[in-house]
CSV table of C-alpha atoms and ligand atoms in Angstrom, one decimal:
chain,number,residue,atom,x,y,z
A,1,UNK,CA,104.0,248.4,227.1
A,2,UNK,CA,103.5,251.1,229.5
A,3,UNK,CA,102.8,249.8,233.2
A,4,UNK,CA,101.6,251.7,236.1
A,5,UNK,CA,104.1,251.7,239.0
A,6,UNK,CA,102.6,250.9,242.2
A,7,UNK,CA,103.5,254.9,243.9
A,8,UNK,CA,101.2,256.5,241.3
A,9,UNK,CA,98.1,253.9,241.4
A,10,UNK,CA,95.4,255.9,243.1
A,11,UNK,CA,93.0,254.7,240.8
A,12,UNK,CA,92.5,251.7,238.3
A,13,UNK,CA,91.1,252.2,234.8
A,14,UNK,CA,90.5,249.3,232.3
A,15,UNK,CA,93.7,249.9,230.5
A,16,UNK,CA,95.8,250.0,234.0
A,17,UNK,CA,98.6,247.5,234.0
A,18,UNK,CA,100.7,246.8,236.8
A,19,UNK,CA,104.2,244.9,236.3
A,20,UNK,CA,105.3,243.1,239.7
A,21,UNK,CA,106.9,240.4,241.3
A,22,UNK,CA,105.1,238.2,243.9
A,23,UNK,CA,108.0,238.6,246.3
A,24,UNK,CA,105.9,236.5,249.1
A,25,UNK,CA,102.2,234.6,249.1
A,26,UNK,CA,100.5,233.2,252.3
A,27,UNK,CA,97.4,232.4,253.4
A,28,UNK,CA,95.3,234.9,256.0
A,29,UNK,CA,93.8,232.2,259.4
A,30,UNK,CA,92.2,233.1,262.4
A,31,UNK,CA,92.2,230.4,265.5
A,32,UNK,CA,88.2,230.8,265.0
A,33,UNK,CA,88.6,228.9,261.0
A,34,UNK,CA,90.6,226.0,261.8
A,35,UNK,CA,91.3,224.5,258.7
A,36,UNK,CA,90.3,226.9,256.6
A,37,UNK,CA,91.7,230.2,255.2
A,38,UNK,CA,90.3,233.6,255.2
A,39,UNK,CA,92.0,234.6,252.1
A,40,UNK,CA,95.2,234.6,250.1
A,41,UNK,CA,97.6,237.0,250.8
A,42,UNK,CA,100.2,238.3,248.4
A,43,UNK,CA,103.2,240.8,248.6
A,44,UNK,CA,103.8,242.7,245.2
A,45,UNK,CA,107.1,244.4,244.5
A,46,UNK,CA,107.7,246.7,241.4
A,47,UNK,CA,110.8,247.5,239.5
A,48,UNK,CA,111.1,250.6,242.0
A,49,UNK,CA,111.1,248.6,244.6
A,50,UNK,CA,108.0,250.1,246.2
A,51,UNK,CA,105.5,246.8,247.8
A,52,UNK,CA,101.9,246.9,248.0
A,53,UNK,CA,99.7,243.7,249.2
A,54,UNK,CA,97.4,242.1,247.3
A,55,UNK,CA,94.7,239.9,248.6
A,56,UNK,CA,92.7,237.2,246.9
A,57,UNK,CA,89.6,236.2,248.4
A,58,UNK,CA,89.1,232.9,249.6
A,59,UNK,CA,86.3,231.4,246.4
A,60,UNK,CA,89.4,232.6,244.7
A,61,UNK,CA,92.4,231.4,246.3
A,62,UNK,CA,92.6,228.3,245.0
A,63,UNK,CA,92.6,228.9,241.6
A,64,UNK,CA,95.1,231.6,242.3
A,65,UNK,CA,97.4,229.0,243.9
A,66,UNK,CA,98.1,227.3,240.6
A,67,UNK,CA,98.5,230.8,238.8
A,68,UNK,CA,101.1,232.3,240.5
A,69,UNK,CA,104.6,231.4,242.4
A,70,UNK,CA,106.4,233.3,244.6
A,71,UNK,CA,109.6,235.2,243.1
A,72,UNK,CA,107.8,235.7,239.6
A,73,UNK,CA,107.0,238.5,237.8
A,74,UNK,CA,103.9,239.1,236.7
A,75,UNK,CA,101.9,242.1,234.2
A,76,UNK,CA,98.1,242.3,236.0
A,77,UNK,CA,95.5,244.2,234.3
A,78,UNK,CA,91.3,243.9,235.6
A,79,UNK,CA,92.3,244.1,239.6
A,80,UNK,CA,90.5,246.2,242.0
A,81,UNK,CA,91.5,248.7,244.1
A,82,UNK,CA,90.6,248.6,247.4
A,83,UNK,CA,91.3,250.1,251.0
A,84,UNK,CA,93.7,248.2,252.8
A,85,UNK,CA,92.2,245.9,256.0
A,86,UNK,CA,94.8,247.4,258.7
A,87,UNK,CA,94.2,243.7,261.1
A,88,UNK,CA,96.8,242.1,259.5
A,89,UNK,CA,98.6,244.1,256.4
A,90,UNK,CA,102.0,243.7,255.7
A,91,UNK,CA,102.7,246.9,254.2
A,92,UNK,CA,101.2,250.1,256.2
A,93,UNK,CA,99.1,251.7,253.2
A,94,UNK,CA,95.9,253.4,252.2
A,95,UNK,CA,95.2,250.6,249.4
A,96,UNK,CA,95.7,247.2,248.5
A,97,UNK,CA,95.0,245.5,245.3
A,98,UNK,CA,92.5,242.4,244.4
A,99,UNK,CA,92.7,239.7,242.3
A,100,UNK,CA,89.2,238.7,240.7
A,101,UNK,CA,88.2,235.4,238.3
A,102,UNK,CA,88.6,238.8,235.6
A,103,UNK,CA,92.1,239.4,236.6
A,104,UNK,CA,94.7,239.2,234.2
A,105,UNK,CA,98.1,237.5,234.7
A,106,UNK,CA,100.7,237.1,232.5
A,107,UNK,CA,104.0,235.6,233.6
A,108,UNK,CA,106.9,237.6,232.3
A,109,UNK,CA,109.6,235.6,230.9
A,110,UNK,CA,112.4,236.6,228.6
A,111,UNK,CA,113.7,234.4,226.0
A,112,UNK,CA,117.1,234.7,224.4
A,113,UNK,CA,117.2,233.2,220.4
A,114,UNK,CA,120.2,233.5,218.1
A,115,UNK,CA,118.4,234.7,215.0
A,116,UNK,CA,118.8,236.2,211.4
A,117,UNK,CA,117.3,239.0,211.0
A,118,UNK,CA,116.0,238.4,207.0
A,119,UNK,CA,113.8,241.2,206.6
A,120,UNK,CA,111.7,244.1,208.1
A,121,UNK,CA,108.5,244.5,206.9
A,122,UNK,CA,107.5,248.3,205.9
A,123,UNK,CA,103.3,247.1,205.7
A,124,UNK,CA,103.0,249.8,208.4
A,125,UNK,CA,106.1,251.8,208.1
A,126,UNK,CA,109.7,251.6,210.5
A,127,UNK,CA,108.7,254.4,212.3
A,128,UNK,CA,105.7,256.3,213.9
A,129,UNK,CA,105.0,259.3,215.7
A,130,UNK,CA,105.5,258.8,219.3
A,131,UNK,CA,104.3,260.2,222.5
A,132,UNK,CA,107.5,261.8,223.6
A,133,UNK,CA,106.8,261.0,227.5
A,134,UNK,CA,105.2,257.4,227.2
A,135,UNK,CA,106.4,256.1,223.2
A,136,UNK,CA,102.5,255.2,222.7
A,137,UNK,CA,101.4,256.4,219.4
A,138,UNK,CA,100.2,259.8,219.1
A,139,UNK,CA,96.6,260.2,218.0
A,140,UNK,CA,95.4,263.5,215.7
A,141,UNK,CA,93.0,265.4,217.0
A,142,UNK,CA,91.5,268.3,215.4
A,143,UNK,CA,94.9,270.2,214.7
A,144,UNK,CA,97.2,268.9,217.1
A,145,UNK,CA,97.8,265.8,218.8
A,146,UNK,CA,97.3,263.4,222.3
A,147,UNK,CA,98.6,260.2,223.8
A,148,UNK,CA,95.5,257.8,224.3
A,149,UNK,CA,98.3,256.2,227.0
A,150,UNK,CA,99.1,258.8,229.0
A,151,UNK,CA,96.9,261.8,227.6
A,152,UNK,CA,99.9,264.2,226.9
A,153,UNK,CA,100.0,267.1,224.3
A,154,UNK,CA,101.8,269.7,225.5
A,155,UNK,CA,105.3,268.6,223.8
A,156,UNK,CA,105.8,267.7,220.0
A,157,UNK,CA,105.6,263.9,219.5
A,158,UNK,CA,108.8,262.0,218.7
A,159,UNK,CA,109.9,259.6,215.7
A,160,UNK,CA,110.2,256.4,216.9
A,161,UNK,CA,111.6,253.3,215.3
A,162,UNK,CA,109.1,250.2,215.4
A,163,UNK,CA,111.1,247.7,213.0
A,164,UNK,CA,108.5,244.3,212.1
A,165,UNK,CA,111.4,242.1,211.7
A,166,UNK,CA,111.2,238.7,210.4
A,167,UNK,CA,113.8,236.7,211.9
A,168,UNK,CA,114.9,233.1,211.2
A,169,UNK,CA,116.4,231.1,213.5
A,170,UNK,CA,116.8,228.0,211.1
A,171,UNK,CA,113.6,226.1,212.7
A,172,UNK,CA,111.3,228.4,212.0
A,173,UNK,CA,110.6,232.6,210.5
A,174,UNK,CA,108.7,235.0,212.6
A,175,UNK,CA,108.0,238.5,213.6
A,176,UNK,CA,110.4,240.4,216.2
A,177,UNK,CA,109.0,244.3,217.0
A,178,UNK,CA,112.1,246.3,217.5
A,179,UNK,CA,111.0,249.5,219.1
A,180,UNK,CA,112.9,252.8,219.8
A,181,UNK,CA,116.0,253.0,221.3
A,182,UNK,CA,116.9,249.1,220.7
A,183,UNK,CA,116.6,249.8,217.4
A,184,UNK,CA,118.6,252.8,217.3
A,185,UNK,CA,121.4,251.1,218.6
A,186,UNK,CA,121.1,249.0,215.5
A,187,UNK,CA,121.0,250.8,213.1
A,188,UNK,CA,123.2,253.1,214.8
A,189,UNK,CA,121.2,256.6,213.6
A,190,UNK,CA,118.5,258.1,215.6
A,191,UNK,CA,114.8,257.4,213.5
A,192,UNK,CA,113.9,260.8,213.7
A,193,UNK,CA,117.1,261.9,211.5
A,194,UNK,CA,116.4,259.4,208.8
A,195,UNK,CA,112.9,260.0,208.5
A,196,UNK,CA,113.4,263.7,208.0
A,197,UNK,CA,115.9,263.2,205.2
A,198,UNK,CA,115.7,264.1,202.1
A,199,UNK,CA,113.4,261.6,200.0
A,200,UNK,CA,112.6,259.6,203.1
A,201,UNK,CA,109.7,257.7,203.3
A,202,UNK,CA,107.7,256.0,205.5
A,203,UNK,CA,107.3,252.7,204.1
A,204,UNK,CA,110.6,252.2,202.5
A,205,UNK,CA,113.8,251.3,204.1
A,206,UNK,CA,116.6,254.1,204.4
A,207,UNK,CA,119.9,252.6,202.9
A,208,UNK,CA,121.5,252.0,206.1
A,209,UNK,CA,119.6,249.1,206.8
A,210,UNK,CA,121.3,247.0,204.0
A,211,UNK,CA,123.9,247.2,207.1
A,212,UNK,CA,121.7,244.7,209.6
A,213,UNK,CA,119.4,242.8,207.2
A,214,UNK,CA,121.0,239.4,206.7
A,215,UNK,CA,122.8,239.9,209.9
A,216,UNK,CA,122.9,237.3,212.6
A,217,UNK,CA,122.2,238.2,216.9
A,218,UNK,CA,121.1,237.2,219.7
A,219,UNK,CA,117.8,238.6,220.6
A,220,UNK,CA,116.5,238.6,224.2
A,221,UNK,CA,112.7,238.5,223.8
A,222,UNK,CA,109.1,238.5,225.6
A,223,UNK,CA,105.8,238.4,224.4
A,224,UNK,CA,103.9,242.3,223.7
A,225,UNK,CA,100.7,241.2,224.8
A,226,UNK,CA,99.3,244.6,223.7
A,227,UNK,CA,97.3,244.7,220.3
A,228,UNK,CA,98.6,246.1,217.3
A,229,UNK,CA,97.5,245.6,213.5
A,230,UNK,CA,99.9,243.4,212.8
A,231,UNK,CA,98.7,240.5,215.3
A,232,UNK,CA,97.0,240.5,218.6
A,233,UNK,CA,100.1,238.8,220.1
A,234,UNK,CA,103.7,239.3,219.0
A,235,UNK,CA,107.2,238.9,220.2
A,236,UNK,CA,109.1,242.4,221.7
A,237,UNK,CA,112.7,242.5,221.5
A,238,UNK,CA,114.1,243.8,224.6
A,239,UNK,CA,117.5,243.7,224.2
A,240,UNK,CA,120.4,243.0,221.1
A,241,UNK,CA,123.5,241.5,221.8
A,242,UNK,CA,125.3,243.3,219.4
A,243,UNK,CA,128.6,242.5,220.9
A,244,UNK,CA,128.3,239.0,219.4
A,245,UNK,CA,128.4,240.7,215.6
A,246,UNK,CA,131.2,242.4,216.0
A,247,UNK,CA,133.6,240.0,217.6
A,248,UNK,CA,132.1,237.4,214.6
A,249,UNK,CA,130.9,235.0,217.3
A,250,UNK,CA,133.7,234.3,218.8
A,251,UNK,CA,132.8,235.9,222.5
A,252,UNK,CA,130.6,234.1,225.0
A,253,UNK,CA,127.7,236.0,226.2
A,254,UNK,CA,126.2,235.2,229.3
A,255,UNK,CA,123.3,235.8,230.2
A,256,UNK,CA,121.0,234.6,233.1
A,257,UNK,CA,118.2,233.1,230.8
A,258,UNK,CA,120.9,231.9,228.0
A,259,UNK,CA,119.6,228.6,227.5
A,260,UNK,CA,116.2,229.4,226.8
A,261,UNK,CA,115.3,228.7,223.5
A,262,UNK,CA,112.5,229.9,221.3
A,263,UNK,CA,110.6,227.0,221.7
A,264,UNK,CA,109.4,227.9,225.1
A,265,UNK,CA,107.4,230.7,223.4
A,266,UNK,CA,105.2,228.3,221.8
A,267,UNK,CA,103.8,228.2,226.1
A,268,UNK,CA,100.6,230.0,226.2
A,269,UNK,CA,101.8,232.1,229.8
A,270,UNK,CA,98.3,233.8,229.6
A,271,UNK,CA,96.1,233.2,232.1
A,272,UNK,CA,92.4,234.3,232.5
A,273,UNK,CA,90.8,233.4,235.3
A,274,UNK,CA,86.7,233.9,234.4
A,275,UNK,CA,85.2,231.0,234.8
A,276,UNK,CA,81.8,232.4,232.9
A,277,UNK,CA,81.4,235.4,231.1
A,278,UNK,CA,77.8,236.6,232.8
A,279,UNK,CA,79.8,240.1,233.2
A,280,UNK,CA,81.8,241.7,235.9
A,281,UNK,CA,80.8,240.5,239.5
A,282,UNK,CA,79.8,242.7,241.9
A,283,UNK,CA,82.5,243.3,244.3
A,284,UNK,CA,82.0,243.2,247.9
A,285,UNK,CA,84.9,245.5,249.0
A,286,UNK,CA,84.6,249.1,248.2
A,287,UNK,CA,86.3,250.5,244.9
A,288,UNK,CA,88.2,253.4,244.8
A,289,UNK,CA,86.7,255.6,241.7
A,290,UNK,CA,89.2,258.6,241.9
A,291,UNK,CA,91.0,259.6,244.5
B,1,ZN,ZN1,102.1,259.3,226.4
């Protein structure tokens, strides 16, 4: 998943995704509204460290109170864009983001399973052609090439690993994408030099394999909320502990989120907000097109 850090958000497209943590959330008074609020108030951190505020109007706020908790980290997709109110902004900038009913959150949690890994599935190959700035998968077009994600075409695409492995963690068998460089570290060989090889193909398994299937690891994991054709919502490895294979299990590994189980993944984490589906509203705060 490819998110849009908060520096280079000058404008929001439908596909725009922000990844952030709610670092702080209060509520926006004036002496005038005693009791009341004028709106929620949130301050959004990426993984570059650079804040931005986010505000939630107050027909919203509620709902938004239950949704979100301070110090989590959240994907957002469907928020405005909007210019910043300078009374009372905690961050001096040009813009500051909204959060709709149509806004999109989804709570990012890890999950760390000790699996088998039993068998990839080859349905849509182990590798693909991938954008080489963003990984998205290339699209043709006429004789060459672009990335839908990031529109890039002017540098040959790369090979990418994208492993469907079915796991088993003796309770139950799913899917696990491996992508990229995770799985290189697997397998140990770059995808790009096996699929080139000599009688490679696409939808069968190089040898080399035979060296991880049937293997045990701990997998750390979160859910790829982006589509793909194998199902709308799948589980992303984002990290192998291979350590734990080659000192035969012996070694601890600590991690923060160690005792998480793959049960917890059964949670739905998704949230949507829309409370009817009579189309977007109409927004009273002015939207930044393009900038
Ligand atoms: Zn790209």
């Amino acid at each position: 998943m490819t998110f849009t850090l908060l520096k280079e958000l000058h404008s929001v497209q439908r596909q725009t995704k922000i990844k952030v943590r709610i670092s702080r959330i209060w509520e926006a008074k004036t002496p005038l509204l005693k009791n009341d609020i004028l709106s929620l108030e949130c301050l959004l951190i990426d993984e570059e460290g650079y804040s931005m505020q986010a505000t939630i109007r107050k027909h919203d706020a509620d709902n938004f109170k239950s949704l979100i908790d301070e110090g989590s980290v959240y994907i957002v997709d469907n928020f405005n864009l909007i210019l910043a109110k300078n009374n009372y902004a905690a961050v001096n900038q040009k813009h500051m983001i909204q959060f709709s009913k149509w806004t999109h959150l989804l709570k990012d949690i890890k999950y760390t399973c000790k699996a088998k890994l039993v068998s990839i599935d080859t349905t849509y190959g182990w590798w693909y052609r991938a954008c080489y700035n963003c990984k998205a998968a290339v699209k043709d077009f006429a004789d060459t090439f672009w990335c839908g994600q990031c529109g890039k075409n002017d540098q040959s695409p790369v090979l990418w690993y994208k492993l469907d492995a079915v796991v088993d963690d003796e309770i139950a068998t799913t899917n696990f994408i491996i992508f990229g460089k995770i799985a290189q570290e697997l397998i140990r060989i770059p995808a790009q030099q096996l699929a080139i090889a000599a009688n490679a193909d696409k939808f069968v398994l190089p040898s080399v394999f035979k060296n991880v299937v049937g293997q045990t690891y701990i997998f750390q994991i979160s859910i790829d909320s982006r589509r793909s054709n194998i199902n709308a919502q799948s589980f992303k490895v984002t990290k192998i502990f291979i350590d734990d294979l080659d000192t035969k299990g012996k070694k601890k590994i600590y991690t923060k989120d160690a005792e998480d189980t793959l049960e917890e993944t059964n949670d739905d984490h998704t949230t949507h907000t829309s409370q009817n589906d009579s189309g977007p509203e109409i927004v009273e705060d002015p939207i930044i097109q393009s900038m």
